[in-house]
């Protein structure tokens, strides 16, 4: 894997409304926005100890919306076919909240009712949004873990060296299986690698080669599966992301993005 002359850069941005949201709110997402939604959900749950509801868009629209409190909603949606029904539903119920989207066309749209739209763009939009969310939540909360995350995010230039070392371990051959904490990275990995990525719960033992990607926190979840596959004569590799579990899915997404373009990596 070659590294080009141009350095890899990530552009984080401010999300000031996160400091003003109430203690009880709903995060709306779909499969294409799992990375951002789960990053915010986990950061708030673990760093702020806030009660947060994580709801799939279609559950929100068809099952929960008529009964849920729609005055405190943050949605992560990128496809206009998802954005429009969400905005229409919020408007019809007099809902209040925010929409964060990587759909550049939404810059021309105005939020309906009391929904504010924050539209970002760029090839790494989902990754930059996730890191920006983590930085904002960590800045709001004063605890040791938040301080460590802030310290790491303030020196993202050091990520280059870590990625150079980590990429030596990476081999995306065979069936790729993610542990629970890394599952939010699945959609972007499938997009970048153009291959199906399985979770530890839904993979089928039909391949001869497996790559399990996990964190130190949930490695035991996949170790039993690895042992059983090896006992059957399968070729099994394990990659451990030894970083804070809140950062791990985002870093894995970055690494996958870099892996698929050897001409311009870092």
XYZ file of C-alpha atoms in Angstrom:
266
model
C 0.000 0.000 0.000
C 1.616 3.253 -1.137
C 1.188 6.628 0.497
C 0.968 9.702 -1.763
C 2.617 13.056 -1.282
C -0.572 14.839 -0.228
C -1.390 14.376 3.429
C -4.709 13.013 4.523
C -6.888 15.651 6.155
C -10.121 15.664 8.109
C -12.178 18.821 8.499
C -14.141 18.848 11.735
C -16.873 21.395 12.328
C -18.839 22.850 15.206
C -22.288 21.537 16.178
C -23.296 24.129 18.790
C -26.872 22.956 19.299
C -25.655 19.797 21.030
C -24.992 21.836 24.160
C -28.593 23.073 24.271
C -30.602 19.910 23.680
C -32.677 18.525 26.510
C -31.871 15.504 28.649
C -34.322 13.243 26.822
C -34.357 13.031 23.037
C -34.582 10.752 20.022
C -31.952 10.011 17.381
C -33.415 8.982 14.018
C -31.277 7.169 11.462
C -31.224 4.518 8.766
C -28.607 2.022 7.671
C -26.703 4.595 5.622
C -26.188 6.813 8.666
C -25.393 4.220 11.338
C -21.890 5.550 11.919
C -23.013 9.061 12.866
C -26.118 7.973 14.782
C -24.389 5.319 16.874
C -21.434 7.613 17.509
C -23.748 10.245 18.988
C -25.858 7.693 20.847
C -22.875 6.011 22.461
C -21.073 9.270 23.225
C -24.101 10.733 24.979
C -24.846 7.520 26.849
C -21.263 6.959 27.987
C -19.883 10.475 28.375
C -22.992 12.453 29.330
C -25.025 9.656 30.916
C -28.096 10.999 29.114
C -31.165 8.948 28.304
C -31.208 8.708 24.511
C -33.563 6.844 22.195
C -32.142 5.438 18.961
C -34.881 4.821 16.394
C -34.726 3.595 12.819
C -36.393 6.030 10.394
C -39.122 3.631 9.348
C -39.988 2.707 12.919
C -40.150 6.412 13.659
C -42.417 7.148 10.683
C -44.766 4.197 10.871
C -44.735 2.885 14.434
C -43.499 5.412 16.960
C -44.114 8.845 15.515
C -47.804 9.113 16.475
C -46.945 8.292 20.089
C -43.423 9.669 20.561
C -42.378 13.090 21.803
C -41.250 14.808 18.597
C -40.023 17.993 20.246
C -36.462 16.810 20.721
C -35.255 14.930 17.632
C -31.904 14.707 15.871
C -31.972 12.887 12.533
C -29.100 11.673 10.367
C -30.399 11.122 6.834
C -28.632 11.548 3.496
C -31.016 10.263 0.835
C -33.606 12.832 -0.240
C -36.191 10.035 -0.407
C -35.706 9.653 3.344
C -35.297 13.332 4.178
C -38.567 14.505 2.638
C -40.931 12.121 4.502
C -39.071 12.841 7.740
C -39.488 16.603 7.314
C -43.124 16.204 6.267
C -43.850 14.082 9.331
C -42.145 16.503 11.695
C -44.045 19.412 10.165
C -47.428 17.665 10.382
C -46.927 16.932 14.087
C -45.396 20.257 14.957
C -42.122 18.548 15.784
C -38.926 20.319 16.719
C -35.403 19.152 16.077
C -32.403 18.984 13.794
C -31.412 17.178 10.621
C -27.735 16.551 9.854
C -27.230 15.418 6.280
C -24.401 14.754 3.833
C -26.688 15.467 0.889
C -25.325 18.604 -0.748
C -28.672 19.217 -2.487
C -30.272 19.816 0.908
C -28.346 23.084 1.192
C -31.048 24.558 -1.032
C -33.828 23.251 1.184
C -35.322 24.963 4.188
C -36.370 22.985 7.200
C -40.094 22.544 7.524
C -41.628 23.829 10.719
C -39.137 23.727 13.558
C -36.496 21.459 11.994
C -33.107 23.052 11.438
C -30.982 21.530 8.651
C -27.217 21.245 8.916
C -25.951 20.188 5.492
C -22.337 19.135 4.975
C -20.547 17.758 1.954
C -17.438 15.890 0.903
C -16.295 12.342 0.304
C -15.585 11.879 4.023
C -18.696 13.657 5.266
C -19.999 10.792 7.418
C -16.590 10.326 9.032
C -16.057 14.028 9.648
C -19.561 14.332 11.085
C -18.941 11.448 13.479
C -15.658 12.898 14.723
C -17.235 16.348 15.053
C -20.026 14.880 17.185
C -17.489 13.157 19.415
C -15.463 16.326 19.783
C -18.532 18.391 20.678
C -19.828 15.933 23.276
C -16.371 15.504 24.785
C -16.004 19.279 25.045
C -19.277 19.591 26.934
C -18.468 16.914 29.506
C -15.643 17.173 31.991
C -14.397 13.690 32.778
C -11.212 11.725 32.184
C -12.455 9.793 29.173
C -13.754 12.952 27.488
C -10.411 14.624 28.054
C -8.565 11.684 26.477
C -10.826 11.731 23.424
C -10.430 15.498 23.077
C -6.683 15.138 23.296
C -6.685 12.580 20.521
C -9.008 14.606 18.304
C -6.893 17.720 18.778
C -3.909 15.923 17.254
C -5.431 14.027 14.348
C -2.177 14.549 12.447
C -0.726 11.716 14.543
C -3.403 9.434 13.084
C -1.295 9.129 9.941
C 1.485 7.194 11.676
C -0.974 4.912 13.460
C -2.752 4.162 10.188
C 0.548 3.388 8.462
C 1.244 0.764 11.098
C -2.312 -0.557 11.204
C -2.602 -0.951 7.455
C 0.232 -3.516 7.585
C -2.114 -5.777 9.547
C -5.064 -5.339 7.216
C -6.110 -8.008 4.776
C -9.695 -7.809 3.583
C -9.638 -11.190 1.858
C -12.438 -13.646 2.481
C -15.570 -12.966 4.462
C -15.296 -9.903 6.720
C -17.096 -10.154 10.075
C -17.461 -7.223 12.495
C -17.808 -7.409 16.253
C -20.732 -5.550 17.926
C -18.880 -2.314 18.708
C -17.596 -1.983 15.132
C -20.902 -2.696 13.402
C -21.724 1.006 12.753
C -18.826 1.042 10.276
C -20.466 -1.610 8.098
C -22.246 0.601 5.569
C -19.195 2.709 4.741
C -16.990 -0.377 4.570
C -19.374 -1.965 2.068
C -19.374 1.263 0.075
C -15.583 1.580 0.011
C -14.704 -2.096 -0.499
C -17.695 -2.961 -2.716
C -18.260 -6.192 -0.825
C -20.741 -7.438 1.746
C -19.756 -7.060 5.390
C -21.285 -9.355 7.999
C -22.025 -8.887 11.666
C -21.057 -11.507 14.238
C -24.737 -12.475 14.393
C -25.647 -12.941 10.745
C -22.618 -14.385 8.957
C -22.835 -17.823 7.373
C -19.993 -20.292 7.694
C -19.722 -20.922 3.953
C -16.340 -19.333 3.225
C -12.875 -20.828 3.567
C -11.268 -17.535 4.653
C -12.516 -15.161 7.349
C -11.335 -11.808 8.643
C -12.763 -10.919 12.040
C -12.376 -7.263 13.007
C -12.942 -6.437 16.650
C -11.950 -4.208 19.558
C -10.278 -5.186 22.800
C -13.553 -4.477 24.595
C -15.697 -7.029 22.731
C -13.115 -9.465 21.373
C -14.509 -12.381 23.380
C -17.754 -12.096 21.407
C -16.010 -13.349 18.274
C -13.254 -15.524 19.728
C -15.564 -18.536 20.153
C -16.616 -18.268 16.502
C -12.994 -18.021 15.403
C -12.081 -21.124 17.413
C -14.927 -23.152 15.887
C -13.989 -22.114 12.349
C -10.323 -22.959 12.880
C -11.365 -26.359 14.226
C -13.104 -26.922 10.894
C -9.918 -26.144 8.982
C -10.891 -22.606 7.957
C -8.367 -19.805 7.499
C -9.171 -17.185 10.155
C -7.539 -13.794 10.727
C -8.247 -11.418 13.582
C -7.672 -7.654 13.514
C -8.007 -5.765 16.802
C -8.598 -2.011 16.869
C -6.828 -1.009 20.068
C -8.397 2.439 20.468
C -11.252 3.860 22.517
C -14.431 1.968 21.484
C -16.121 5.308 20.696
C -13.438 6.042 18.106
C -12.942 2.509 16.797
C -15.803 2.368 14.206
C -14.792 5.780 12.837
C -11.124 4.849 12.546
C -12.045 1.561 10.878
C -14.118 3.494 8.335
C -11.152 5.768 7.618
C -8.805 2.826 7.217
C -11.188 1.126 4.805
C -11.471 4.327 2.771
C -7.690 4.532 2.549
C -7.288 0.868 1.730
C -9.416 1.057 -1.393
C -7.359 3.821 -3.038
C -3.649 3.016 -3.119
C -2.904 5.996 -5.357
C -3.751 8.633 -2.736
C -3.907 7.371 0.765
C -2.378 9.767 3.299
